[in-house]
Amino acid sequence: MAEKTYICRADEIQVGTPFIAKVRSLSIGVFRIGDSFHALLNVCPHRGAPLCEGPQCGTTAPVEGPEFIYHRENEIVRCAWHGWEFDIKSGTALVNPSVRARTFAVTVEAGGIYVTA
Amino acid sequence: MFIVDCDCHNYWSSATVLEPYLSGVWKDMFIEGEKTGPVGAFPHGHRPWFHPQDFSRKDVRPKVEADNYLIMKDKHLDKYDIGVAILTGDEPIEASTLANPYYASALVSAYNDYQINEWLPKDSRFMGSIVIAPQDPRLAAAEIRRLGAHPRMAQVLASQGSVRPYGDPFYHPIFEACAEVGLPFAIHLGGHGGINWNAVAPAPTTFFWETHAILHMSAMSHVASMIAHGVFEKWPDLYFVLIECGIAWVPSVLWRLDADYKALRKETPWLKMLPSEYSRRNIRFSTQPLEQPSNVNHLWAILEAMDGENTLLFASDYPHWDYDDVNTLHIPPEWRGKVLGQNALDVYKRIPRPQAAAAA
């Protein structure tokens, strides 16, 4: 049964430095993108590496030719080991959306971050 | 289970750690000379392509020099209960890319002394590698003889990039020295650049992932060359270990070598066995990175064809970006005891047997 757990104060999470929290036996990374917060299980669905300890970054947009459009800044996390890119909001892998990192609902109440897991 | 990690990279925060181990003109050049990388980088002839995200895992972030070991111990050695980790250094094998063989040899000697003094004492699980600069085989052989009796040196290590395929008689002084001191000769991915300009057959590649995916092309050349030139007839007990060179290509190359040898054996009359038989007896391949087909049975059929149960050695490649951990290694479960540790005992004879027996 999922329950809501207090993680930290919202101002403790900066863009680029997710808060890695322990919720029961789960390691969960809480990311800030602008003013919104998103939580991902800190386990990469590829090989089980610490997904949330990689860089929070952007990526190149799909294009038809040799053009490099850097976009979605801070919306992507690259897994700490093998560099697979995941959409922080949806948990989906960019190279194959059927591969998903587990996501959790995040709520902000009175300046505190809560994750439902 | 007794686990031997055949490819554990000991990092440094800056190549300046080598300064106390260099002297005379080499120390002068090391401190004052031009370097191809960032400040403190190890000198090497730079490769034409580069990693877009750095080579290291992002959860391995040393802040001070001592962290390099402490993080390895925490995130790798202790976490996976590694019995023996064979240190493979990192930048030092790139000395093979320098045109100046004297400087290159001085650099690897300094690295080897640094490894012996500053890494091996840190952990009883460590075994070392005698890194050589193969561009001058006489100097490389001298380095092998200088340190060959050290009880914790497990192998002689060169880069996969080279000026000629390694079976060439030019390199035979290296194998003679390996045989004399009783150590395997290993090559590790890298050293593509500088004087080793012919990284892959057509010309240098452009992107890192493109390059990394096909780097086994030069490993194919080395396997064919070592067998064809009769290295394993001259030194029948010599093990040749290919680290981080891929696996799935091995059966196809051996099938071709066997077929062509049967037709054209007169070119190499010194051979007494089929190429695949030399490979089975004398060549070992490290697992990392195992190919990742969407259907793992496709990989396992190939591993079966190369007698992988007996010819594969586990390697993690810690802390590089394509690290493999013990628990997610995609090999048949009944092979795990041999591939993760027992096969390595045949190759690395200096691994303490009581340590292995106690953990097995």
XYZ file of C-alpha atoms in Angstrom:
477
model
C 0.000 0.000 0.000
C 1.545 3.283 -1.095
C 1.977 5.880 1.576
C 3.023 9.505 1.599
C 6.473 10.139 3.080
C 8.081 13.472 3.978
C 11.427 13.807 2.132
C 12.924 17.258 2.772
C 12.224 20.946 2.420
C 11.609 22.095 -1.149
C 14.454 24.604 -0.925
C 16.891 21.776 -0.204
C 16.607 20.533 -3.769
C 18.409 22.506 -6.452
C 18.189 21.939 -10.184
C 20.987 19.535 -11.039
C 21.330 18.101 -7.537
C 18.524 15.636 -6.841
C 17.797 14.630 -3.273
C 18.396 10.896 -2.920
C 16.025 9.691 -0.205
C 15.470 6.372 1.478
C 11.787 5.420 1.586
C 11.468 2.108 3.386
C 13.847 -0.102 1.387
C 13.623 2.086 -1.724
C 16.237 4.561 -2.894
C 14.405 7.410 -4.641
C 15.795 10.498 -6.353
C 13.725 13.679 -6.180
C 14.534 16.177 -8.923
C 13.671 19.815 -9.366
C 12.876 21.068 -12.869
C 12.139 24.781 -12.574
C 9.464 24.895 -9.888
C 8.215 21.341 -10.290
C 9.428 18.219 -8.515
C 9.645 14.668 -9.814
C 10.676 11.391 -8.243
C 12.354 8.394 -9.857
C 13.424 5.087 -8.407
C 17.215 5.237 -8.113
C 17.588 1.998 -10.062
C 18.175 1.933 -13.794
C 15.915 -0.562 -15.628
C 18.865 -1.411 -17.880
C 21.362 -2.900 -15.417
C 20.268 -1.774 -11.977
C 22.810 1.044 -11.641
C 22.145 4.148 -9.501
C 20.133 6.008 -12.127
C 19.678 9.257 -10.190
C 23.369 9.767 -9.443
C 24.106 10.644 -13.063
C 23.965 14.165 -14.471
C 20.670 16.048 -14.788
C 20.946 17.567 -18.220
C 19.399 18.244 -21.599
C 19.840 16.386 -24.834
C 19.860 16.812 -28.586
C 16.558 17.057 -30.410
C 15.852 14.507 -33.156
C 16.657 16.106 -36.515
C 16.867 15.070 -40.146
C 20.411 16.234 -40.823
C 23.613 17.351 -39.152
C 22.076 19.955 -36.893
C 22.586 20.011 -33.126
C 19.687 21.401 -31.160
C 20.263 21.146 -27.443
C 16.889 21.074 -25.760
C 14.922 19.887 -22.724
C 17.602 21.273 -20.434
C 17.411 19.676 -16.957
C 14.539 17.393 -17.987
C 16.802 14.413 -18.588
C 18.868 12.240 -16.287
C 21.694 10.131 -17.701
C 22.257 6.953 -15.713
C 25.405 7.076 -13.615
C 26.909 3.983 -15.208
C 26.021 3.478 -18.837
C 24.623 6.892 -19.704
C 21.139 5.839 -20.811
C 18.960 8.939 -20.995
C 15.634 9.042 -19.141
C 12.864 11.633 -19.158
C 12.717 12.669 -15.505
C 8.990 13.478 -15.673
C 7.784 10.232 -17.246
C 10.631 7.843 -16.442
C 10.822 6.675 -20.057
C 14.118 5.940 -21.773
C 14.647 8.262 -24.730
C 16.055 5.552 -26.956
C 13.147 3.200 -26.257
C 10.073 4.538 -24.446
C 8.936 1.022 -23.506
C 11.871 0.923 -21.082
C 10.765 2.887 -18.049
C 12.275 3.905 -14.750
C 9.689 3.769 -11.970
C 8.199 7.144 -11.076
C 6.461 8.300 -7.906
C 3.983 11.074 -7.240
C 5.487 14.146 -5.562
C 3.492 16.739 -3.641
C 4.618 20.002 -2.075
C 2.827 20.947 1.099
C 3.789 23.948 3.207
C 7.268 24.021 1.685
C 7.868 20.317 2.285
C 8.379 17.632 -0.347
C 6.353 14.428 -0.006
C 6.699 11.301 -2.137
C 3.972 8.680 -2.418
C 5.602 5.284 -2.691
C 31.950 -17.875 -4.932
C 35.520 -16.795 -5.666
C 35.453 -13.784 -7.967
C 38.423 -12.503 -9.940
C 37.937 -9.162 -11.638
C 40.397 -9.068 -14.516
C 39.903 -5.392 -15.305
C 39.737 -3.037 -12.353
C 40.998 0.447 -13.164
C 42.951 2.230 -10.473
C 42.544 5.941 -11.121
C 44.499 8.930 -10.055
C 43.200 12.463 -9.731
C 46.237 13.833 -11.547
C 49.195 12.267 -13.325
C 51.446 14.396 -11.097
C 51.399 11.424 -8.691
C 54.117 9.994 -10.965
C 56.574 12.831 -10.312
C 58.385 11.106 -7.420
C 58.923 8.065 -9.638
C 60.566 9.925 -12.491
C 64.067 11.292 -12.593
C 66.495 13.178 -14.791
C 65.383 14.287 -18.194
C 62.139 12.318 -18.007
C 61.040 14.128 -14.873
C 61.982 17.396 -16.492
C 59.949 16.586 -19.602
C 57.032 15.351 -17.523
C 56.829 18.574 -15.535
C 57.829 21.069 -18.192
C 56.745 19.399 -21.382
C 53.691 19.718 -23.533
C 50.696 17.658 -22.529
C 47.808 16.779 -24.772
C 45.079 16.677 -22.141
C 44.060 18.964 -19.299
C 46.614 20.172 -16.770
C 48.045 17.185 -14.929
C 47.135 14.776 -17.689
C 49.362 11.918 -18.653
C 51.223 12.598 -21.921
C 49.921 10.672 -24.881
C 49.311 11.060 -28.604
C 45.673 11.987 -28.629
C 43.083 9.863 -30.362
C 40.956 11.427 -33.070
C 37.650 10.806 -31.278
C 36.628 11.609 -27.729
C 34.083 10.513 -25.173
C 31.243 13.052 -25.014
C 30.500 12.406 -21.338
C 33.849 11.360 -19.841
C 34.921 7.749 -19.388
C 34.029 7.357 -15.740
C 30.817 6.369 -14.015
C 29.010 9.408 -12.640
C 28.545 7.957 -9.181
C 32.328 7.726 -8.772
C 33.497 11.230 -7.947
C 36.747 11.419 -6.026
C 37.466 14.727 -4.305
C 40.928 13.907 -3.027
C 43.500 11.350 -4.178
C 42.669 8.854 -1.405
C 39.053 8.691 -2.600
C 40.116 6.760 -5.680
C 40.676 3.681 -3.543
C 38.023 4.298 -0.890
C 35.240 4.668 -3.447
C 36.443 1.573 -5.325
C 36.434 -0.407 -2.088
C 32.949 0.749 -1.166
C 31.208 0.637 -4.540
C 32.979 -2.332 -6.058
C 35.324 -4.568 -4.036
C 33.238 -4.875 -0.876
C 29.854 -4.504 -2.514
C 30.363 -7.503 -4.807
C 32.751 -9.457 -2.589
C 35.531 -9.409 -5.181
C 38.212 -11.980 -4.252
C 40.977 -10.616 -6.452
C 41.016 -7.440 -8.523
C 43.699 -7.157 -11.162
C 44.648 -3.507 -11.498
C 44.833 -2.264 -15.056
C 45.656 1.404 -14.452
C 44.128 3.772 -16.923
C 46.090 6.459 -18.728
C 49.465 4.661 -18.555
C 48.697 2.217 -21.353
C 48.333 5.283 -23.572
C 52.116 5.635 -23.375
C 52.047 3.259 -26.350
C 50.860 6.154 -28.524
C 54.038 8.228 -28.097
C 56.621 8.335 -30.856
C 59.465 8.665 -28.346
C 59.919 5.100 -27.055
C 62.442 6.143 -24.396
C 60.083 8.618 -22.780
C 57.202 6.146 -23.095
C 59.236 3.462 -21.346
C 60.232 5.867 -18.558
C 56.567 6.775 -18.038
C 55.365 3.187 -17.738
C 58.265 2.313 -15.418
C 57.289 5.222 -13.195
C 53.687 4.060 -13.258
C 54.663 0.490 -12.372
C 56.691 1.676 -9.373
C 53.843 3.960 -8.286
C 51.425 1.031 -8.583
C 53.662 -1.215 -6.477
C 54.298 1.416 -3.808
C 50.933 3.140 -3.611
C 48.234 0.737 -4.805
C 49.181 -2.856 -4.002
C 49.654 -2.135 -0.267
C 46.166 -0.632 -0.020
C 44.332 -3.938 -0.289
C 45.366 -7.580 -0.146
C 42.867 -8.311 -2.923
C 44.889 -6.342 -5.461
C 47.161 -7.909 -8.036
C 49.108 -5.662 -10.416
C 49.923 -5.429 -14.110
C 53.355 -4.648 -15.508
C 52.407 -1.977 -18.018
C 54.740 -1.832 -20.996
C 55.296 0.561 -23.863
C 55.441 -1.943 -26.727
C 56.822 0.409 -29.373
C 60.326 -0.611 -28.312
C 60.099 -4.342 -27.505
C 63.650 -4.472 -26.094
C 62.861 -1.815 -23.510
C 59.519 -3.490 -22.815
C 61.250 -6.820 -22.249
C 63.707 -5.154 -19.866
C 60.794 -3.752 -17.858
C 59.163 -7.190 -17.734
C 62.400 -8.694 -16.408
C 62.890 -5.824 -13.945
C 59.576 -6.507 -12.209
C 58.724 -10.004 -13.375
C 59.559 -11.704 -10.085
C 57.246 -9.499 -8.044
C 54.806 -11.917 -6.384
C 51.811 -9.650 -6.873
C 52.320 -8.888 -10.540
C 49.691 -10.935 -12.378
C 50.320 -10.048 -16.000
C 52.123 -7.937 -18.574
C 49.788 -5.323 -20.020
C 49.894 -3.366 -23.275
C 47.327 -1.345 -25.169
C 45.215 -2.872 -27.899
C 46.316 -0.082 -30.236
C 49.756 -0.864 -31.652
C 51.965 -0.078 -34.628
C 51.818 -3.653 -35.894
C 49.680 -6.696 -35.085
C 51.140 -8.277 -31.965
C 52.145 -11.589 -33.549
C 54.777 -9.811 -35.639
C 58.293 -11.093 -34.824
C 59.157 -7.483 -33.966
C 57.327 -8.072 -30.673
C 58.747 -11.490 -29.850
C 61.239 -10.153 -27.280
C 58.172 -9.242 -25.211
C 56.812 -12.787 -25.283
C 60.212 -14.256 -24.595
C 60.384 -12.138 -21.441
C 56.791 -13.043 -20.485
C 57.609 -16.724 -20.822
C 60.798 -16.298 -18.842
C 59.033 -14.721 -15.857
C 55.888 -16.838 -16.253
C 53.319 -14.101 -16.828
C 50.494 -13.836 -19.369
C 50.510 -11.119 -22.015
C 47.338 -9.036 -21.911
C 46.090 -6.247 -24.107
C 43.431 -3.757 -23.077
C 41.267 -1.595 -25.255
C 42.944 1.759 -25.780
C 46.094 3.226 -27.230
C 44.329 4.184 -30.433
C 45.968 7.388 -31.568
C 49.400 8.877 -31.922
C 51.747 6.432 -33.629
C 49.037 3.755 -33.457
C 47.172 5.718 -36.091
C 45.528 2.763 -37.799
C 42.894 2.336 -35.087
C 40.515 0.623 -37.476
C 41.053 -0.440 -41.029
C 39.458 2.337 -43.129
C 40.646 5.347 -41.089
C 39.838 6.928 -37.756
C 36.161 6.965 -36.861
C 34.221 10.056 -35.826
C 32.041 9.449 -32.809
C 32.788 7.703 -29.556
C 29.941 5.189 -29.547
C 30.572 4.363 -33.183
C 34.232 3.764 -32.410
C 33.718 1.852 -29.187
C 31.283 -0.523 -30.867
C 33.806 -1.614 -33.499
C 37.095 -1.446 -31.605
C 37.278 -5.217 -31.698
C 38.529 -4.894 -35.284
C 42.084 -4.513 -34.048
C 41.550 -7.367 -31.561
C 40.697 -9.599 -34.518
C 43.995 -8.623 -36.133
C 45.935 -9.423 -32.979
C 44.340 -12.859 -32.556
C 44.992 -13.811 -36.169
C 48.533 -12.461 -36.028
C 49.497 -14.127 -32.734
C 48.319 -17.482 -34.043
C 49.680 -17.149 -37.585
C 53.166 -16.053 -36.550
C 53.456 -19.110 -34.346
C 53.720 -17.297 -31.012
C 51.997 -20.234 -29.324
C 54.331 -22.769 -30.924
C 57.372 -20.852 -29.688
C 55.851 -20.298 -26.219
C 53.202 -22.999 -25.743
C 52.482 -22.017 -22.139
C 51.941 -18.329 -22.881
C 48.455 -17.010 -22.231
C 47.248 -14.101 -24.367
C 44.397 -12.225 -22.673
C 42.164 -9.788 -24.529
C 40.530 -7.315 -22.162
C 37.530 -5.274 -23.229
C 37.749 -6.317 -26.848
C 34.280 -7.859 -27.229
C 33.332 -11.503 -27.537
C 30.750 -12.243 -30.199
C 33.210 -11.870 -33.069
C 35.463 -14.624 -31.763
C 33.738 -17.716 -33.237
C 33.305 -16.134 -36.665
C 36.967 -15.148 -36.894
C 38.117 -18.572 -35.690
C 35.836 -20.305 -38.202
C 37.363 -18.227 -40.988
C 40.902 -18.765 -39.750
C 40.397 -22.533 -39.570
C 38.857 -22.713 -43.036
C 41.540 -20.599 -44.699
C 44.380 -22.314 -42.860
C 43.169 -25.707 -44.088
C 43.529 -24.470 -47.654
C 46.698 -22.411 -47.293
C 48.693 -23.956 -44.481
C 51.829 -23.813 -46.613
C 52.125 -20.098 -45.813
C 52.731 -20.838 -42.150
C 54.365 -24.261 -42.014
C 55.382 -23.814 -38.369
C 51.814 -24.310 -37.149
C 50.863 -27.767 -35.867
C 47.255 -27.210 -34.859
C 44.187 -25.466 -36.202
C 43.941 -21.751 -35.319
C 40.890 -22.446 -33.151
C 42.873 -25.041 -31.199
C 45.601 -22.510 -30.397
C 42.922 -20.059 -29.384
C 41.244 -22.587 -27.113
C 44.570 -23.434 -25.468
C 46.299 -20.060 -25.230
C 43.829 -17.183 -25.614
C 41.340 -15.894 -23.060
C 38.735 -13.160 -23.443
C 37.366 -10.869 -20.771
C 33.615 -10.531 -20.522
C 33.267 -6.790 -20.334
C 31.509 -5.508 -22.331
C 29.444 -8.538 -23.269
C 27.314 -7.888 -26.312
C 23.661 -7.265 -25.512
C 21.327 -8.769 -28.129
C 17.625 -8.386 -27.395
C 17.395 -12.178 -27.191
C 20.109 -13.369 -24.810
C 19.971 -16.862 -26.318
C 21.586 -15.459 -29.442
C 24.587 -14.413 -27.358
C 24.708 -17.681 -25.463
C 24.822 -19.701 -28.693
C 27.928 -17.730 -29.662
C 29.542 -18.124 -26.255
C 28.902 -21.863 -26.527
C 30.639 -21.923 -29.925
C 33.824 -20.459 -28.432
C 33.728 -22.741 -25.396
C 33.023 -19.702 -23.290
C 32.625 -21.783 -20.171
C 36.391 -22.292 -20.286
C 37.678 -19.294 -22.257
C 35.909 -16.345 -20.625
C 37.262 -14.331 -17.700
C 35.102 -11.953 -15.702
C 35.929 -8.254 -15.965
C 34.018 -5.320 -14.519
C 35.886 -2.407 -16.121
C 35.318 -0.455 -12.893
C 34.771 2.545 -12.886
C 34.239 3.121 -16.569
C 30.938 4.127 -18.062
C 30.221 0.653 -19.467
C 30.843 -1.103 -16.134
C 29.380 -4.602 -15.643
C 28.530 -5.849 -12.190
C 28.827 -9.446 -11.095
C 25.109 -9.950 -10.588
C 23.885 -8.861 -13.998
C 26.456 -10.652 -16.115
C 24.515 -12.317 -18.941
C 26.129 -15.741 -19.030
C 24.554 -19.169 -18.506
C 24.092 -19.584 -14.721
C 25.942 -22.916 -14.624
C 29.073 -21.209 -15.968
C 29.299 -18.600 -13.252
C 31.773 -20.383 -11.002
C 34.266 -20.851 -13.821
C 33.839 -17.549 -15.613
C 33.712 -15.390 -12.487
C 36.795 -16.889 -10.906
C 38.040 -20.389 -11.581
C 39.146 -19.813 -15.186
C 41.311 -16.928 -14.023
C 43.267 -19.242 -11.748
C 44.586 -21.130 -14.798
C 45.817 -17.892 -16.366
C 46.928 -15.862 -13.368
C 49.104 -18.338 -11.546
C 50.191 -15.901 -8.857
C 46.722 -15.525 -7.393
C 47.145 -17.049 -3.921
C 45.558 -20.499 -3.973
C 44.542 -20.611 -0.291
C 42.638 -17.353 -0.768
C 40.841 -18.872 -3.764
C 40.126 -22.195 -2.070
C 38.742 -20.538 1.050
C 36.288 -18.449 -0.938
C 35.265 -21.021 -3.551
